mmCIF file of C-alpha atoms and ligand atoms in Angstrom:
data_model
loop_
_atom_site.group_PDB
_atom_site.id
_atom_site.type_symbol
_atom_site.label_atom_id
_atom_site.label_comp_id
_atom_site.label_asym_id
_atom_site.label_seq_id
_atom_site.Cartn_x
_atom_site.Cartn_y
_atom_site.Cartn_z
ATOM 1 C CA MET N 1 147.694 132.264 103.531
ATOM 2 C CA ALA N 2 147.132 133.679 100.051
ATOM 3 C CA ASN N 3 145.582 132.278 96.893
ATOM 4 C CA VAL N 4 147.462 132.327 93.653
ATOM 5 C CA ALA N 5 145.932 131.903 90.181
ATOM 6 C CA VAL N 6 148.036 131.310 87.083
ATOM 7 C CA LEU N 7 147.158 132.314 83.517
ATOM 8 C CA ALA N 8 148.914 130.265 80.807
ATOM 9 C CA SER N 9 148.506 129.430 77.138
ATOM 10 C CA GLY N 10 151.115 126.778 76.445
ATOM 11 C CA SER N 11 153.231 124.059 78.026
ATOM 12 C CA GLY N 12 152.923 125.403 81.560
ATOM 13 C CA SER N 13 156.409 124.568 82.813
ATOM 14 C CA ASN N 14 156.493 127.810 84.842
ATOM 15 C CA PHE N 15 153.063 127.093 86.218
ATOM 16 C CA GLN N 16 154.295 123.662 87.385
ATOM 17 C CA ALA N 17 157.463 125.131 88.924
ATOM 18 C CA ILE N 18 155.378 127.582 90.921
ATOM 19 C CA ALA N 19 152.835 124.935 91.979
ATOM 20 C CA GLU N 20 155.611 122.602 93.110
ATOM 21 C CA ALA N 21 157.383 125.308 95.090
ATOM 22 C CA LEU N 22 154.169 126.258 96.887
ATOM 23 C CA ALA N 23 153.420 122.580 97.614
ATOM 24 C CA ASP N 24 156.736 122.342 99.503
ATOM 25 C CA PRO N 25 156.165 123.201 103.175
ATOM 26 C CA GLY N 26 159.895 123.863 103.571
ATOM 27 C CA ARG N 27 159.666 126.707 101.066
ATOM 28 C CA ASN N 28 156.084 127.760 101.828
ATOM 29 C CA PRO N 29 155.447 127.259 105.559
ATOM 30 C CA ARG N 30 152.395 129.543 105.568
ATOM 31 C CA GLY N 31 150.617 127.374 103.010
ATOM 32 C CA HIS N 32 149.973 129.805 100.189
ATOM 33 C CA ARG N 33 148.127 127.890 97.472
ATOM 34 C CA VAL N 34 147.768 127.759 93.714
ATOM 35 C CA VAL N 35 143.973 127.596 93.491
ATOM 36 C CA LEU N 36 143.342 127.905 89.784
ATOM 37 C CA LEU N 37 144.878 127.680 86.311
ATOM 38 C CA VAL N 38 143.168 129.766 83.634
ATOM 39 C CA CYS N 39 144.048 128.817 80.048
ATOM 40 C CA ASP N 40 142.856 130.402 76.810
ATOM 41 C CA LYS N 41 143.875 127.459 74.599
ATOM 42 C CA PRO N 42 141.832 124.234 74.693
ATOM 43 C CA GLY N 43 144.178 121.263 74.757
ATOM 44 C CA ALA N 44 147.245 123.175 75.934
ATOM 45 C CA GLY N 45 149.838 121.236 77.916
ATOM 46 C CA CYS N 46 149.358 123.386 81.013
ATOM 47 C CA LEU N 47 145.883 121.827 81.413
ATOM 48 C CA ASP N 48 147.369 118.311 81.656
ATOM 49 C CA ARG N 49 149.856 119.588 84.187
ATOM 50 C CA ALA N 50 147.028 121.064 86.289
ATOM 51 C CA THR N 51 145.263 117.678 86.256
ATOM 52 C CA ARG N 52 148.448 115.893 87.336
ATOM 53 C CA LEU N 53 149.032 118.458 90.068
ATOM 54 C CA GLY N 54 145.456 118.312 91.289
ATOM 55 C CA ILE N 55 144.863 122.003 90.601
ATOM 56 C CA ALA N 56 141.506 123.227 89.285
ATOM 57 C CA SER N 57 141.590 124.641 85.782
ATOM 58 C CA VAL N 58 139.257 126.553 83.525
ATOM 59 C CA VAL N 59 139.496 127.150 79.791
ATOM 60 C CA VAL N 60 138.442 130.596 78.614
ATOM 61 C CA PRO N 61 138.783 130.459 74.831
ATOM 62 C CA TYR N 62 138.907 133.776 73.077
ATOM 63 C CA GLY N 63 136.474 134.166 70.186
ATOM 64 C CA PRO N 64 137.713 134.740 66.641
ATOM 65 C CA GLY N 65 139.464 137.975 65.818
ATOM 66 C CA ARG N 66 141.267 140.362 68.132
ATOM 67 C CA THR N 67 138.391 142.773 68.467
ATOM 68 C CA PRO N 68 137.788 144.803 71.619
ATOM 69 C CA GLU N 69 134.546 142.898 72.148
ATOM 70 C CA VAL N 70 136.268 139.481 71.938
ATOM 71 C CA ARG N 71 138.795 140.632 74.499
ATOM 72 C CA ARG N 72 136.128 142.128 76.743
ATOM 73 C CA VAL N 73 134.081 138.934 76.809
ATOM 74 C CA ALA N 74 137.132 136.728 77.595
ATOM 75 C CA GLU N 75 138.566 139.068 80.173
ATOM 76 C CA THR N 76 135.218 139.362 81.935
ATOM 77 C CA ALA N 77 134.996 135.552 82.088
ATOM 78 C CA MET N 78 138.564 135.322 83.387
ATOM 79 C CA THR N 79 137.969 137.920 86.113
ATOM 80 C CA SER N 80 134.809 136.125 87.141
ATOM 81 C CA ALA N 81 136.709 132.789 87.459
ATOM 82 C CA LEU N 82 139.501 134.511 89.420
ATOM 83 C CA GLU N 83 137.060 136.161 91.760
ATOM 84 C CA THR N 84 135.218 132.909 92.355
ATOM 85 C CA ALA N 85 138.548 131.246 93.169
ATOM 86 C CA GLY N 86 139.416 134.058 95.587
ATOM 87 C CA ALA N 87 142.654 134.928 93.810
ATOM 88 C CA ASP N 88 144.951 137.296 95.754
ATOM 89 C CA LEU N 89 147.808 137.209 93.184
ATOM 90 C CA VAL N 90 147.433 136.616 89.466
ATOM 91 C CA VAL N 91 150.508 135.175 87.799
ATOM 92 C CA LEU N 92 150.969 135.250 84.050
ATOM 93 C CA ALA N 93 153.130 132.335 82.938
ATOM 94 C CA GLY N 94 153.315 132.163 79.173
ATOM 95 C CA PHE N 95 149.878 133.738 78.704
ATOM 96 C CA MET N 96 150.069 134.814 75.076
ATOM 97 C CA ARG N 97 147.293 137.430 74.983
ATOM 98 C CA ILE N 98 147.596 141.145 75.398
ATOM 99 C CA LEU N 99 145.417 142.118 78.320
ATOM 100 C CA THR N 100 143.402 145.327 78.008
ATOM 101 C CA PRO N 101 143.077 148.061 80.663
ATOM 102 C CA LEU N 102 139.794 146.453 81.669
ATOM 103 C CA PHE N 103 141.570 143.373 83.087
ATOM 104 C CA VAL N 104 144.792 145.109 84.076
ATOM 105 C CA GLY N 105 142.891 147.797 85.978
ATOM 106 C CA ARG N 106 140.916 145.173 87.910
ATOM 107 C CA TRP N 107 144.064 143.272 89.025
ATOM 108 C CA LYS N 108 146.733 145.952 89.069
ATOM 109 C CA GLY N 109 149.216 145.585 91.885
ATOM 110 C CA ARG N 110 148.307 141.900 92.046
ATOM 111 C CA LEU N 111 149.282 140.968 88.507
ATOM 112 C CA VAL N 112 152.767 139.760 87.589
ATOM 113 C CA ASN N 113 154.462 138.379 84.491
ATOM 114 C CA ILE N 114 157.686 136.651 83.501
ATOM 115 C CA HIS N 115 159.570 137.684 80.395
ATOM 116 C CA PRO N 116 162.468 135.692 78.889
ATOM 117 C CA ALA N 117 164.758 138.695 78.375
ATOM 118 C CA LEU N 118 166.276 141.521 80.378
ATOM 119 C CA LEU N 119 163.579 144.204 80.168
ATOM 120 C CA PRO N 120 163.380 146.989 79.141
ATOM 121 C CA ARG N 121 165.356 145.394 76.344
ATOM 122 C CA HIS N 122 163.492 143.002 73.990
ATOM 123 C CA PRO N 123 159.840 143.259 75.039
ATOM 124 C CA GLY N 124 157.187 141.407 73.056
ATOM 125 C CA ALA N 125 156.448 137.851 72.031
ATOM 126 C CA HIS N 126 159.990 136.949 70.878
ATOM 127 C CA GLY N 127 162.135 137.909 73.841
ATOM 128 C CA ILE N 128 164.501 134.921 73.555
ATOM 129 C CA ALA N 129 165.059 135.168 69.818
ATOM 130 C CA ASP N 130 165.383 138.939 69.902
ATOM 131 C CA SER N 131 167.880 138.982 72.755
ATOM 132 C CA PHE N 132 169.857 136.141 71.186
ATOM 133 C CA ALA N 133 170.022 137.979 67.873
ATOM 134 C CA SER N 134 171.199 141.196 69.564
ATOM 135 C CA ASN N 135 174.719 142.118 70.508
ATOM 136 C CA ASP N 136 173.871 141.975 74.218
ATOM 137 C CA LYS N 137 176.676 140.440 76.275
ATOM 138 C CA GLU N 138 174.163 139.228 78.883
ATOM 139 C CA LEU N 139 170.913 137.369 78.476
ATOM 140 C CA GLY N 140 168.354 136.632 81.138
ATOM 141 C CA VAL N 141 164.885 136.761 82.644
ATOM 142 C CA THR N 142 162.666 139.434 84.175
ATOM 143 C CA VAL N 143 159.722 139.188 86.583
ATOM 144 C CA HIS N 144 157.656 142.349 86.477
ATOM 145 C CA TRP N 145 154.394 143.928 87.513
ATOM 146 C CA VAL N 146 151.908 144.169 84.689
ATOM 147 C CA ASP N 147 150.673 147.579 83.598
ATOM 148 C CA GLU N 148 148.726 148.681 80.545
ATOM 149 C CA GLY N 149 151.713 148.401 78.188
ATOM 150 C CA VAL N 150 153.418 145.353 76.707
ATOM 151 C CA ASP N 151 156.197 144.255 79.126
ATOM 152 C CA THR N 152 156.506 147.812 80.431
ATOM 153 C CA GLY N 153 155.626 147.342 84.147
ATOM 154 C CA ALA N 154 158.028 147.874 87.000
ATOM 155 C CA VAL N 155 160.718 145.237 87.348
ATOM 156 C CA ILE N 156 160.507 143.029 90.453
ATOM 157 C CA ALA N 157 163.409 140.668 89.842
ATOM 158 C CA GLN N 158 165.955 139.916 87.151
ATOM 159 C CA LYS N 159 168.614 137.295 86.673
ATOM 160 C CA SER N 160 171.191 137.351 83.903
ATOM 161 C CA PHE N 161 173.976 135.172 82.602
ATOM 162 C CA PRO N 162 176.894 136.006 80.326
ATOM 163 C CA ARG N 163 176.721 135.034 76.695
ATOM 164 C CA THR N 164 179.581 132.614 76.347
ATOM 165 C CA PRO N 165 181.403 132.270 73.011
ATOM 166 C CA GLY N 166 179.634 129.826 70.702
ATOM 167 C CA LEU N 167 176.425 129.715 72.735
ATOM 168 C CA SER N 168 173.699 128.300 70.519
ATOM 169 C CA LEU N 169 170.047 129.481 70.531
ATOM 170 C CA ALA N 170 168.968 126.102 71.909
ATOM 171 C CA GLU N 171 171.474 126.391 74.749
ATOM 172 C CA ALA N 172 170.373 129.932 75.489
ATOM 173 C CA GLU N 173 166.725 128.855 75.543
ATOM 174 C CA ALA N 174 167.471 125.984 77.912
ATOM 175 C CA LYS N 175 169.415 128.286 80.255
ATOM 176 C CA ILE N 176 166.647 130.899 80.187
ATOM 177 C CA HIS N 177 163.984 128.315 81.080
ATOM 178 C CA GLU N 178 166.174 126.902 83.847
ATOM 179 C CA ILE N 179 166.475 130.402 85.338
ATOM 180 C CA GLU N 180 162.749 131.013 84.945
ATOM 181 C CA HIS N 181 161.889 127.871 86.876
ATOM 182 C CA ASP N 182 164.071 129.082 89.735
ATOM 183 C CA LEU N 183 163.399 132.847 89.690
ATOM 184 C CA TYR N 184 159.614 132.828 89.201
ATOM 185 C CA PRO N 185 158.648 130.561 92.115
ATOM 186 C CA ALA N 186 161.162 132.319 94.407
ATOM 187 C CA THR N 187 159.793 135.729 93.432
ATOM 188 C CA VAL N 188 156.164 134.683 93.785
ATOM 189 C CA LEU N 189 156.882 133.307 97.256
ATOM 190 C CA LYS N 190 158.605 136.598 98.251
ATOM 191 C CA LEU N 191 155.606 138.582 97.041
ATOM 192 C CA LEU N 192 153.199 136.350 98.925
ATOM 193 C CA GLU N 193 155.197 136.715 102.112
ATOM 194 C CA ALA N 194 155.402 140.499 101.703
ATOM 195 C CA HIS N 195 151.628 140.786 101.373
ATOM 196 C CA ALA N 196 150.648 138.074 103.860
HETATM 197 C C1 LIG R 1 158.348 131.330 79.083
HETATM 198 O O1 LIG R 1 159.546 131.383 78.415
HETATM 199 C C2 LIG R 1 157.921 132.712 79.532
HETATM 200 O O2 LIG R 1 159.005 133.533 79.849
HETATM 201 C C3 LIG R 1 157.234 133.232 78.335
HETATM 202 O O3 LIG R 1 156.531 132.119 77.800
HETATM 203 C C4 LIG R 1 157.216 130.941 78.159
HETATM 204 C C5 LIG R 1 156.205 130.030 78.829
HETATM 205 O O4 LIG R 1 156.686 128.733 78.993
HETATM 206 N N1 LIG R 1 156.400 134.362 78.685
HETATM 207 P P1 LIG R 1 155.853 127.682 79.889
HETATM 208 O O5 LIG R 1 154.477 127.572 79.235
HETATM 209 O O6 LIG R 1 155.799 128.152 81.271
HETATM 210 O O7 LIG R 1 156.599 126.384 79.725
#
C-alpha cells in the first residue's frame, strides 16, 4: 500500500479523478491512498474537492515575486508536508509553479505530471491552446516523469485523438480533459502497482 500526494493550483478535476479511482476497491485492491492535497492558491477549487472527498489538504502560498528565495521557502514547506504525510508518489495535477532542482531533486523518480498536449510538442503553460493553434493532425495528453526542465521528463503514457474537421477549441478542451480523467488515474495506479 502506497501513499499518494497531489499538488494542484486550480479546479482539481484531475485530483478528484485520481482520488475516486483509488477509492474504488475494484480498481485499487491493494488500497493505495491519496493522503494529502498540497495547494499553492488559497481558495482554489481543489481545496473544496479535498474537503468533499475527506482528504487532508494544506495550503502553501508562495510569497510575492518569483525569486529563488520565495521558491525555496515554499518548496521546503511543501517537502516538509509531503514527508509528514509519508508520500511515496507525488502527483502534479494542474500545479502552476515551476519547481526548482531543490524540490525536483528531493522527489525525482517519484514525481509525475500531466500535460494537455502530446509532448515533446507544445510544452509550457498553454499546451491546449498551442496544440490547437498548430497544424498537428492529432491532439492529446501526456503523463510524464518530472525532471529539472519544463515538461521535458520521460514520457510514461500518452493518448491522442484525431483532429476532426471543424473541431472547436472548446470541443478540443473538453475531449482533452475527458482523456486526462481516464489516463491519469489509470497511469498512477499502474505506477503504484509497479512499485508496490
Ligand atoms: C489540466 O488540463 C492539466 O493537464 C494541466 O492543468 C489542468 C488542470 O486541471 N496541467 P484540473 O485542475 O485538474 O481541473
